[in-house]
Amino acid sequence: MNRLRARVRAHHRRVALGAPDPSLTPNAGLAAISELIDHLDMTGVLDAAIGSVKQRDRGTTGAEVLASLASCQLAGGDHLVSLDRLRADAAGQELLRAPTPASTTAAGIARRFTPPHLAGIETGIATLNQRVLDQVGQVRRTSLLREVTLDIDATDVEVYGRAKQGCAFNYQGQRAYRADIAFWAELGVPVAADLLSGNDDPRASVVVLLRRALACLPEGVGTVRVRMDAGYFAGQIARECLFRGVRFAIGATRNPVLWRAAAAIPEHAWAPAIGMEHGEVAVCDYVPDWWPADTVCLVRRVRIPVEAVSADPRARRRRTIPKGQLALALQGKLDHVYGYSFILTNMDVTSEEKIAWVEWWYRHRTDIEALNRDAKHGAAVRHLPSGDLAVNTVWMWGALLAAALSAWLQELTGIDRGNGRGRRTIARLRRELIGVPGRVVHHARNVELRLPPGPQLLTIVLARLRALPRSG
């Protein structure tokens, strides 16, 4: 055994560190992102929509700052100084169409963004969505345009320091901003967004947000449906949907009137919920004042064994259980209870099958929770780096553009399932495509990117992007 170990040690060579090789890059996959930006002419479209953010028409533009922020966050950057690290990657810079600005330059330009400039970002995204739709297959395009779902939800971003402009303490006692985002669920891209203060009620601004989101949808859209949770339970958004010809499904805040209406539902009126064990759905007699007359209230109840009820009074599930049932269950007088959820909608619920389908469709509003999580933890909405509100808003839009680039890339190259499902998260895309090491070599007046041996997703993506017809 000792002789074997000595032989192994004799064959082992100590690895020496050589001089840094400037031809190496840790983010060879940025070549695909740059190719997509160039293919869609993203900076040109955004520049035309945003307009000039500087007095002199030279140097880095507002659109180039947004593109750099999006590329930086796709590569894993989560602070403004990450731009400087990306800028220091000499080989990686050769893969980009435009040089990455310094962090101070990017912050200085972002500080110049005004509300009309920010509105131009949404207009630019609408144009880019149209360009993507023009290049997907006919079946997929028809599917996307036939029925559009707008998911609206807010996510809080905790920040630190009293110098943060425009933030406030939220209901959890955190100093925070609140990003209120409207996503086109089927395509997986943001169409409108606001950066609010942590104590702002999103119901106060959601009507304007919805109008902007509807204005950003492409021509030829058929039915538009909107999903929102109980945080948007307000009559004005329902009336706006009525005026715009939009179908809505909005979560309702549990109150004594709703509890009484649910208790009055006869047992034979409950129908099984789709894909939910022990779940049932029904319609109850409840319409809030000043809501559209065609509004109906769907009720979902789920059977919960008593042993699954948390003893913690702060548990979220306990709030779904009627107080009388909960008290009896805690006394050991029941072996199960029911948790209730309420949805107000103007969709067709004239049969048990339609009731079950509407509830199943509304349950998929968790899509926006996944999209928000991707923008926060895949990109970097989780960290708003500046004390200036305008800079933080531009940073948020950089993250949302990163999410859009991820969705557009997968839609155009077909590396998802081709139906909006099976889409890679940004974190997975970074691991499999963007964060791949490569060597940039100059050969015969060409720039050549050499990848590690073995199958690489980057080769597939680049080939499919370059096979697409030019946009615009």
Short mmCIF file of C-alpha atoms in Angstrom, two decimals:
data_model
loop_
_atom_site.label_atom_id
_atom_site.label_comp_id
_atom_site.label_asym_id
_atom_site.label_seq_id
_atom_site.Cartn_x
_atom_site.Cartn_y
_atom_site.Cartn_z
CA MET A 1 0.00 0.00 0.00
CA ASN A 2 2.79 2.42 0.90
CA ARG A 3 4.56 1.58 -2.34
CA LEU A 4 1.35 2.32 -4.29
CA ARG A 5 0.93 5.68 -2.57
CA ALA A 6 4.54 6.57 -3.34
CA ARG A 7 3.97 5.70 -7.01
CA VAL A 8 0.82 7.90 -7.12
CA ARG A 9 2.71 10.79 -5.52
CA ALA A 10 5.52 10.37 -8.02
CA HIS A 11 3.09 10.73 -10.96
CA HIS A 12 1.31 13.71 -9.41
CA ARG A 13 2.55 17.04 -10.68
CA ARG A 14 2.12 20.27 -8.81
CA VAL A 15 0.10 22.75 -10.87
CA ALA A 16 1.81 26.08 -11.42
CA LEU A 17 -0.12 29.28 -12.06
CA GLY A 18 0.95 31.01 -15.23
CA ALA A 19 0.44 34.56 -16.41
CA PRO A 20 -3.18 35.69 -16.91
CA ASP A 21 -4.41 35.06 -20.45
CA PRO A 22 -6.37 38.07 -21.76
CA SER A 23 -7.80 35.98 -24.59
CA LEU A 24 -9.93 34.00 -22.09
CA THR A 25 -13.44 35.05 -21.05
CA PRO A 26 -15.68 33.47 -18.40
CA ASN A 27 -18.84 34.57 -20.27
CA ALA A 28 -18.54 33.31 -23.82
CA GLY A 29 -22.34 32.98 -23.98
CA LEU A 30 -22.67 36.76 -24.09
CA ALA A 31 -21.97 36.28 -27.79
CA ALA A 32 -25.50 34.85 -28.10
CA ILE A 33 -27.02 37.75 -26.16
CA SER A 34 -25.13 40.23 -28.33
CA GLU A 35 -26.28 38.40 -31.45
CA LEU A 36 -29.91 38.60 -30.28
CA ILE A 37 -29.63 42.31 -29.43
CA ASP A 38 -28.15 42.95 -32.86
CA HIS A 39 -30.70 40.72 -34.61
CA LEU A 40 -33.66 42.58 -33.08
CA ASP A 41 -31.86 45.95 -33.31
CA MET A 42 -32.80 46.38 -29.66
CA THR A 43 -30.66 49.45 -29.03
CA GLY A 44 -31.95 51.14 -32.18
CA VAL A 45 -35.57 50.43 -31.26
CA LEU A 46 -35.14 51.60 -27.68
CA ASP A 47 -33.22 54.73 -28.71
CA ALA A 48 -36.03 55.67 -31.10
CA ALA A 49 -38.68 55.11 -28.41
CA ILE A 50 -36.81 56.67 -25.49
CA GLY A 51 -35.32 59.65 -27.28
CA SER A 52 -32.16 61.44 -26.27
CA VAL A 53 -31.33 61.52 -22.58
CA LYS A 54 -28.31 63.79 -23.07
CA GLN A 55 -27.86 67.28 -24.47
CA ARG A 56 -25.15 66.22 -26.90
CA ASP A 57 -25.78 63.37 -29.31
CA ARG A 58 -22.54 61.47 -28.80
CA GLY A 59 -21.12 58.73 -26.61
CA THR A 60 -23.18 56.09 -24.85
CA THR A 61 -26.95 56.37 -25.34
CA GLY A 62 -29.72 55.53 -22.91
CA ALA A 63 -30.56 52.36 -24.84
CA GLU A 64 -26.93 51.22 -24.74
CA VAL A 65 -26.93 51.68 -20.95
CA LEU A 66 -30.06 49.53 -20.71
CA ALA A 67 -28.57 46.86 -22.97
CA SER A 68 -25.35 46.84 -20.94
CA LEU A 69 -27.26 46.55 -17.66
CA ALA A 70 -29.31 43.67 -19.05
CA SER A 71 -26.21 41.85 -20.36
CA CYS A 72 -24.36 42.45 -17.09
CA GLN A 73 -27.22 41.03 -15.03
CA LEU A 74 -27.57 38.02 -17.33
CA ALA A 75 -23.87 37.36 -16.65
CA GLY A 76 -24.49 37.47 -12.90
CA GLY A 77 -23.84 41.14 -12.09
CA ASP A 78 -25.84 42.49 -9.16
CA HIS A 79 -24.21 45.88 -8.48
CA LEU A 80 -23.34 48.85 -10.68
CA VAL A 81 -19.66 48.04 -10.14
CA SER A 82 -20.33 44.74 -11.93
CA LEU A 83 -20.22 46.80 -15.12
CA ASP A 84 -16.58 47.59 -14.37
CA ARG A 85 -15.79 43.89 -13.92
CA LEU A 86 -17.51 43.07 -17.21
CA ARG A 87 -15.66 45.96 -18.83
CA ALA A 88 -12.32 44.58 -17.57
CA ASP A 89 -12.95 41.31 -19.44
CA ALA A 90 -11.08 42.27 -22.62
CA ALA A 91 -11.93 39.06 -24.48
CA GLY A 92 -15.59 39.27 -23.49
CA GLN A 93 -15.80 42.86 -24.74
CA GLU A 94 -14.86 41.65 -28.22
CA LEU A 95 -18.03 39.54 -28.25
CA LEU A 96 -20.28 42.55 -27.62
CA ARG A 97 -21.56 44.91 -30.30
CA ALA A 98 -21.07 48.00 -28.08
CA PRO A 99 -18.48 48.51 -25.32
CA THR A 100 -19.70 48.28 -21.75
CA PRO A 101 -19.79 51.72 -20.08
CA ALA A 102 -18.10 52.36 -16.76
CA SER A 103 -20.37 52.17 -13.73
CA THR A 104 -20.07 55.91 -13.11
CA THR A 105 -20.98 56.66 -16.72
CA ALA A 106 -23.99 54.33 -16.61
CA ALA A 107 -25.22 55.86 -13.34
CA GLY A 108 -24.78 59.38 -14.70
CA ILE A 109 -26.84 58.61 -17.80
CA ALA A 110 -29.48 56.68 -15.83
CA ARG A 111 -29.89 59.68 -13.55
CA ARG A 112 -31.08 61.69 -16.58
CA PHE A 113 -34.04 59.39 -17.29
CA THR A 114 -37.39 61.17 -16.85
CA PRO A 115 -40.93 59.67 -16.85
CA PRO A 116 -41.29 60.15 -20.64
CA HIS A 117 -37.98 58.30 -21.16
CA LEU A 118 -39.18 55.46 -18.94
CA ALA A 119 -42.48 55.30 -20.83
CA GLY A 120 -40.42 54.97 -24.00
CA ILE A 121 -38.91 51.73 -22.66
CA GLU A 122 -42.38 50.17 -22.63
CA THR A 123 -43.04 51.41 -26.17
CA GLY A 124 -39.72 49.92 -27.29
CA ILE A 125 -40.49 46.56 -25.69
CA ALA A 126 -43.84 46.52 -27.53
CA THR A 127 -41.99 46.97 -30.85
CA LEU A 128 -39.51 44.23 -29.95
CA ASN A 129 -42.34 41.86 -29.01
CA GLN A 130 -43.86 42.47 -32.44
CA ARG A 131 -40.53 41.65 -34.10
CA VAL A 132 -40.31 38.40 -32.15
CA LEU A 133 -43.88 37.48 -33.12
CA ASP A 134 -43.03 38.12 -36.78
CA GLN A 135 -40.33 35.44 -36.62
CA VAL A 136 -41.91 32.62 -34.63
CA GLY A 137 -43.81 29.84 -36.37
CA GLN A 138 -47.36 30.47 -37.56
CA VAL A 139 -48.89 28.01 -35.09
CA ARG A 140 -47.07 29.57 -32.14
CA ARG A 141 -47.89 33.11 -33.31
CA THR A 142 -51.59 32.28 -33.64
CA SER A 143 -51.58 30.71 -30.19
CA LEU A 144 -49.91 33.76 -28.64
CA LEU A 145 -52.30 36.24 -30.26
CA ARG A 146 -55.52 34.29 -29.79
CA GLU A 147 -55.61 34.71 -26.01
CA VAL A 148 -53.32 37.03 -24.03
CA THR A 149 -53.04 36.83 -20.25
CA LEU A 150 -51.73 39.86 -18.38
CA ASP A 151 -50.47 38.98 -14.91
CA ILE A 152 -50.02 41.94 -12.57
CA ASP A 153 -48.24 41.60 -9.25
CA ALA A 154 -45.97 43.60 -6.96
CA THR A 155 -42.78 42.44 -5.28
CA ASP A 156 -41.00 44.23 -2.44
CA VAL A 157 -37.26 44.90 -2.60
CA GLU A 158 -35.63 45.56 0.78
CA VAL A 159 -32.96 48.27 0.80
CA TYR A 160 -30.74 49.79 3.46
CA GLY A 161 -29.84 53.36 4.29
CA ARG A 162 -31.92 56.46 4.90
CA ALA A 163 -30.46 58.16 1.82
CA LYS A 164 -32.42 55.92 -0.56
CA GLN A 165 -34.70 58.28 -2.44
CA GLY A 166 -38.35 57.26 -2.75
CA CYS A 167 -38.35 54.23 -0.45
CA ALA A 168 -40.40 53.72 2.73
CA PHE A 169 -41.15 51.11 5.37
CA ASN A 170 -43.55 48.40 4.23
CA TYR A 171 -46.03 46.39 6.31
CA GLN A 172 -43.22 44.07 7.45
CA GLY A 173 -41.19 46.96 8.82
CA GLN A 174 -38.61 46.74 6.02
CA ARG A 175 -37.27 49.81 4.25
CA ALA A 176 -38.25 48.89 0.72
CA TYR A 177 -39.24 49.73 -2.81
CA ARG A 178 -42.19 47.98 -4.45
CA ALA A 179 -41.81 46.89 -8.08
CA ASP A 180 -45.28 46.67 -9.66
CA ILE A 181 -44.97 44.67 -12.88
CA ALA A 182 -47.34 43.57 -15.65
CA PHE A 183 -46.16 40.47 -17.54
CA TRP A 184 -47.48 38.94 -20.73
CA ALA A 185 -47.76 35.48 -19.24
CA GLU A 186 -47.70 33.33 -22.38
CA LEU A 187 -44.64 35.07 -23.86
CA GLY A 188 -42.98 35.55 -20.46
CA VAL A 189 -42.01 39.20 -20.99
CA PRO A 190 -42.74 42.39 -19.02
CA VAL A 191 -44.88 44.99 -20.80
CA ALA A 192 -45.23 47.69 -18.12
CA ALA A 193 -43.79 48.39 -14.68
CA ASP A 194 -43.61 51.00 -11.91
CA LEU A 195 -41.13 51.34 -9.07
CA LEU A 196 -43.21 52.41 -6.08
CA SER A 197 -42.39 53.21 -2.51
CA GLY A 198 -42.63 50.40 0.04
CA ASN A 199 -45.78 51.84 1.61
CA ASP A 200 -47.58 52.68 -1.65
CA ASP A 201 -50.86 50.85 -2.24
CA PRO A 202 -50.59 49.32 -5.74
CA ARG A 203 -54.36 49.64 -6.15
CA ALA A 204 -53.92 53.40 -6.48
CA SER A 205 -51.83 53.11 -9.66
CA VAL A 206 -52.88 49.78 -11.15
CA VAL A 207 -55.49 51.30 -13.49
CA VAL A 208 -52.83 53.41 -15.23
CA LEU A 209 -50.46 50.41 -15.26
CA LEU A 210 -53.15 48.29 -16.94
CA ARG A 211 -53.79 50.96 -19.58
CA ARG A 212 -50.10 51.10 -20.42
CA ALA A 213 -49.87 47.30 -20.55
CA LEU A 214 -52.85 47.09 -22.93
CA ALA A 215 -51.33 49.80 -25.13
CA CYS A 216 -48.15 47.71 -25.46
CA LEU A 217 -49.90 44.60 -26.81
CA PRO A 218 -49.43 43.92 -30.53
CA GLU A 219 -52.09 44.29 -33.18
CA GLY A 220 -54.29 41.30 -33.87
CA VAL A 221 -54.73 40.21 -30.26
CA GLY A 222 -58.00 38.38 -29.62
CA THR A 223 -59.17 37.90 -26.05
CA VAL A 224 -57.29 39.67 -23.25
CA ARG A 225 -57.58 38.40 -19.69
CA VAL A 226 -56.11 39.87 -16.53
CA ARG A 227 -55.15 38.01 -13.34
CA MET A 228 -54.43 39.71 -10.03
CA ASP A 229 -54.31 38.58 -6.42
CA ALA A 230 -56.25 40.04 -3.50
CA GLY A 231 -53.78 42.89 -3.17
CA TYR A 232 -55.64 44.52 -6.09
CA PHE A 233 -59.16 43.90 -4.73
CA ALA A 234 -60.79 47.18 -5.78
CA GLY A 235 -63.76 48.16 -7.89
CA GLN A 236 -61.91 50.68 -10.06
CA ILE A 237 -59.72 48.05 -11.73
CA ALA A 238 -62.76 45.84 -12.41
CA ARG A 239 -64.60 48.79 -13.98
CA GLU A 240 -61.54 49.63 -16.08
CA CYS A 241 -61.49 46.05 -17.38
CA LEU A 242 -65.20 46.37 -18.24
CA PHE A 243 -64.63 49.61 -20.18
CA ARG A 244 -61.67 48.07 -22.05
CA GLY A 245 -63.46 44.84 -22.92
CA VAL A 246 -61.02 42.80 -20.85
CA ARG A 247 -61.87 39.65 -18.89
CA PHE A 248 -60.63 39.72 -15.31
CA ALA A 249 -60.11 37.42 -12.35
CA ILE A 250 -59.16 39.16 -9.11
CA GLY A 251 -58.66 37.61 -5.69
CA ALA A 252 -61.08 38.84 -3.03
CA THR A 253 -60.11 39.75 0.50
CA ARG A 254 -61.83 37.47 3.00
CA ASN A 255 -64.47 39.33 5.02
CA PRO A 256 -67.57 38.40 7.08
CA VAL A 257 -69.89 38.85 4.08
CA LEU A 258 -67.83 36.41 2.01
CA TRP A 259 -67.70 33.88 4.84
CA ARG A 260 -71.52 33.99 5.11
CA ALA A 261 -71.91 33.64 1.34
CA ALA A 262 -69.61 30.61 1.28
CA ALA A 263 -71.48 28.98 4.17
CA ALA A 264 -74.74 29.33 2.22
CA ILE A 265 -73.49 27.27 -0.76
CA PRO A 266 -75.41 23.95 -0.83
CA GLU A 267 -73.31 20.81 -0.69
CA HIS A 268 -74.50 19.57 -4.09
CA ALA A 269 -73.24 22.79 -5.78
CA TRP A 270 -69.57 21.94 -5.25
CA ALA A 271 -67.65 20.51 -8.23
CA PRO A 272 -64.18 18.91 -8.23
CA ALA A 273 -61.29 21.28 -8.94
CA ILE A 274 -58.99 20.42 -11.84
CA GLY A 275 -55.68 18.91 -10.78
CA MET A 276 -56.14 19.60 -7.08
CA GLU A 277 -56.66 16.71 -4.69
CA HIS A 278 -59.45 17.38 -2.16
CA GLY A 279 -60.22 20.68 -3.92
CA GLU A 280 -63.72 21.79 -4.92
CA VAL A 281 -65.15 24.89 -6.61
CA ALA A 282 -68.53 26.62 -6.66
CA VAL A 283 -70.18 29.99 -7.23
CA CYS A 284 -71.57 32.03 -4.33
CA ASP A 285 -73.98 34.95 -4.20
CA TYR A 286 -71.65 37.90 -3.64
CA VAL A 287 -70.87 41.01 -5.69
CA PRO A 288 -69.23 44.03 -4.00
CA ASP A 289 -70.76 47.47 -4.40
CA TRP A 290 -69.71 49.42 -7.49
CA TRP A 291 -68.36 46.36 -9.28
CA PRO A 292 -69.60 45.48 -12.81
CA ALA A 293 -73.01 43.82 -12.80
CA ASP A 294 -71.75 40.69 -14.59
CA THR A 295 -69.23 39.94 -11.82
CA VAL A 296 -69.52 36.55 -10.14
CA CYS A 297 -67.67 35.15 -7.14
CA LEU A 298 -65.93 31.80 -7.41
CA VAL A 299 -65.13 29.91 -4.23
CA ARG A 300 -62.50 27.21 -3.90
CA ARG A 301 -62.36 25.03 -0.84
CA VAL A 302 -59.69 22.48 0.00
CA ARG A 303 -60.09 19.77 2.60
CA ILE A 304 -57.30 20.02 5.21
CA PRO A 305 -56.66 17.27 7.80
CA VAL A 306 -56.54 18.66 11.32
CA GLU A 307 -52.98 17.44 11.82
CA ALA A 308 -51.91 19.63 8.87
CA VAL A 309 -53.19 22.81 10.56
CA SER A 310 -50.28 24.74 12.05
CA ALA A 311 -50.35 25.67 15.72
CA ASP A 312 -48.66 28.96 14.85
CA PRO A 313 -51.35 31.68 14.81
CA ARG A 314 -49.34 33.53 12.13
CA ALA A 315 -49.58 30.62 9.67
CA ARG A 316 -50.96 31.68 6.31
CA ARG A 317 -53.20 28.65 5.87
CA ARG A 318 -55.04 29.36 9.12
CA ARG A 319 -56.41 32.57 7.59
CA THR A 320 -58.22 30.50 4.94
CA ILE A 321 -60.19 28.52 7.54
CA PRO A 322 -63.44 29.90 9.03
CA LYS A 323 -62.95 30.83 12.67
CA GLY A 324 -65.67 28.48 13.90
CA GLN A 325 -64.15 25.47 12.13
CA LEU A 326 -60.67 26.39 13.31
CA ALA A 327 -61.78 26.63 16.94
CA LEU A 328 -63.49 23.22 16.81
CA ALA A 329 -60.47 21.67 15.10
CA LEU A 330 -58.07 23.00 17.72
CA GLN A 331 -60.35 21.53 20.41
CA GLY A 332 -60.11 18.11 18.73
CA LYS A 333 -63.80 18.02 17.75
CA LEU A 334 -63.19 17.80 13.98
CA ASP A 335 -60.95 15.54 11.93
CA HIS A 336 -60.76 17.96 9.00
CA VAL A 337 -61.48 21.57 8.06
CA TYR A 338 -61.81 23.51 4.80
CA GLY A 339 -59.60 26.32 3.54
CA TYR A 340 -61.41 28.83 1.33
CA SER A 341 -60.24 31.19 -1.43
CA PHE A 342 -62.42 33.69 -3.31
CA ILE A 343 -62.10 34.97 -6.88
CA LEU A 344 -64.16 37.73 -8.51
CA THR A 345 -64.46 37.38 -12.28
CA ASN A 346 -66.52 38.34 -15.31
CA MET A 347 -65.58 35.21 -17.24
CA ASP A 348 -68.07 32.56 -18.35
CA VAL A 349 -68.97 30.29 -15.42
CA THR A 350 -72.32 28.97 -16.64
CA SER A 351 -71.45 25.30 -16.10
CA GLU A 352 -69.48 23.20 -13.64
CA GLU A 353 -66.82 22.55 -16.27
CA LYS A 354 -66.37 26.26 -16.95
CA ILE A 355 -66.26 27.07 -13.23
CA ALA A 356 -63.53 24.47 -12.74
CA TRP A 357 -61.57 25.73 -15.77
CA VAL A 358 -61.66 29.39 -14.68
CA GLU A 359 -60.39 28.45 -11.21
CA TRP A 360 -57.66 26.26 -12.73
CA TRP A 361 -56.61 29.09 -15.06
CA TYR A 362 -56.56 31.62 -12.21
CA ARG A 363 -54.46 29.24 -10.12
CA HIS A 364 -51.75 29.61 -12.76
CA ARG A 365 -51.24 33.25 -11.78
CA THR A 366 -48.27 31.73 -9.97
CA ASP A 367 -46.60 32.20 -13.38
CA ILE A 368 -45.94 35.83 -12.49
CA GLU A 369 -44.51 34.81 -9.13
CA ALA A 370 -42.01 32.68 -11.04
CA LEU A 371 -41.30 35.53 -13.47
CA ASN A 372 -40.87 38.02 -10.62
CA ARG A 373 -38.56 35.59 -8.86
CA ASP A 374 -36.54 35.22 -12.05
CA ALA A 375 -36.19 39.00 -12.38
CA LYS A 376 -35.19 39.29 -8.71
CA HIS A 377 -32.88 36.33 -8.27
CA GLY A 378 -31.92 35.42 -11.84
CA ALA A 379 -31.36 39.05 -12.81
CA ALA A 380 -30.92 41.59 -10.00
CA VAL A 381 -34.13 43.39 -9.05
CA ARG A 382 -33.34 42.06 -5.57
CA HIS A 383 -30.72 44.80 -5.22
CA LEU A 384 -31.42 48.42 -6.13
CA PRO A 385 -27.92 49.88 -5.96
CA SER A 386 -28.29 53.65 -5.90
CA GLY A 387 -29.62 56.35 -3.63
CA ASP A 388 -31.21 57.97 -6.68
CA LEU A 389 -34.73 56.86 -7.65
CA ALA A 390 -34.14 57.33 -11.38
CA VAL A 391 -31.01 55.15 -11.33
CA ASN A 392 -32.85 52.43 -9.40
CA THR A 393 -35.75 52.55 -11.86
CA VAL A 394 -33.38 52.17 -14.81
CA TRP A 395 -31.65 49.29 -12.98
CA MET A 396 -35.06 47.63 -12.53
CA TRP A 397 -35.72 48.00 -16.24
CA GLY A 398 -32.30 46.52 -16.98
CA ALA A 399 -33.35 43.44 -15.01
CA LEU A 400 -36.73 43.27 -16.76
CA LEU A 401 -34.99 43.55 -20.13
CA ALA A 402 -32.71 40.69 -19.04
CA ALA A 403 -35.84 38.61 -18.37
CA ALA A 404 -37.24 39.64 -21.76
CA LEU A 405 -33.99 38.76 -23.57
CA SER A 406 -34.03 35.34 -21.91
CA ALA A 407 -37.62 34.73 -23.06
CA TRP A 408 -37.04 36.07 -26.60
CA LEU A 409 -33.87 34.01 -27.00
CA GLN A 410 -35.59 30.79 -26.02
CA GLU A 411 -38.68 31.59 -28.09
CA LEU A 412 -36.72 32.30 -31.27
CA THR A 413 -34.23 29.44 -30.97
CA GLY A 414 -36.74 26.83 -29.82
CA ILE A 415 -34.71 25.63 -26.85
CA ASP A 416 -37.86 25.58 -24.70
CA ARG A 417 -40.88 23.42 -25.54
CA GLY A 418 -42.21 25.91 -28.06
CA ASN A 419 -45.35 26.63 -26.03
CA GLY A 420 -44.09 28.93 -23.27
CA ARG A 421 -43.50 26.01 -20.91
CA GLY A 422 -40.19 24.39 -20.17
CA ARG A 423 -38.55 27.80 -20.36
CA ARG A 424 -35.17 27.98 -18.62
CA THR A 425 -34.77 30.35 -15.73
CA ILE A 426 -32.08 33.01 -16.03
CA ALA A 427 -29.96 31.15 -13.47
CA ARG A 428 -30.11 27.97 -15.54
CA LEU A 429 -29.51 29.87 -18.78
CA ARG A 430 -26.46 31.47 -17.19
CA ARG A 431 -25.10 28.08 -16.15
CA GLU A 432 -25.75 26.32 -19.48
CA LEU A 433 -25.25 29.10 -22.00
CA ILE A 434 -23.85 32.42 -20.78
CA GLY A 435 -21.29 31.49 -18.13
CA VAL A 436 -19.30 29.22 -20.42
CA PRO A 437 -15.53 29.84 -20.64
CA GLY A 438 -14.08 30.52 -24.05
CA ARG A 439 -10.95 31.73 -25.80
CA VAL A 440 -11.14 34.59 -28.30
CA VAL A 441 -8.64 34.11 -31.12
CA HIS A 442 -7.85 36.45 -34.02
CA HIS A 443 -7.29 34.43 -37.17
CA ALA A 444 -7.26 35.60 -40.80
CA ARG A 445 -8.81 38.94 -39.86
CA ASN A 446 -11.68 37.15 -38.13
CA VAL A 447 -12.57 36.84 -34.47
CA GLU A 448 -12.91 33.19 -33.50
CA LEU A 449 -14.46 31.92 -30.26
CA ARG A 450 -13.16 28.56 -29.05
CA LEU A 451 -15.21 26.66 -26.48
CA PRO A 452 -14.37 23.73 -24.18
CA PRO A 453 -14.67 20.26 -25.75
CA GLY A 454 -18.02 18.52 -25.64
CA PRO A 455 -21.56 19.53 -26.62
CA GLN A 456 -22.32 23.21 -26.01
CA LEU A 457 -25.72 24.91 -26.06
CA LEU A 458 -24.05 28.06 -27.39
CA THR A 459 -23.25 26.44 -30.74
CA ILE A 460 -26.92 25.51 -31.22
CA VAL A 461 -28.25 28.91 -30.16
CA LEU A 462 -25.84 30.93 -32.32
CA ALA A 463 -26.55 28.79 -35.38
CA ARG A 464 -30.31 29.18 -34.99
CA LEU A 465 -30.12 32.92 -34.37
CA ARG A 466 -27.98 33.45 -37.47
CA ALA A 467 -30.41 31.41 -39.56
CA LEU A 468 -33.29 33.78 -38.76
CA PRO A 469 -34.24 36.51 -41.27
CA ARG A 470 -33.20 40.01 -40.27
CA SER A 471 -35.72 42.07 -38.29
CA GLY A 472 -37.01 45.52 -39.12
#
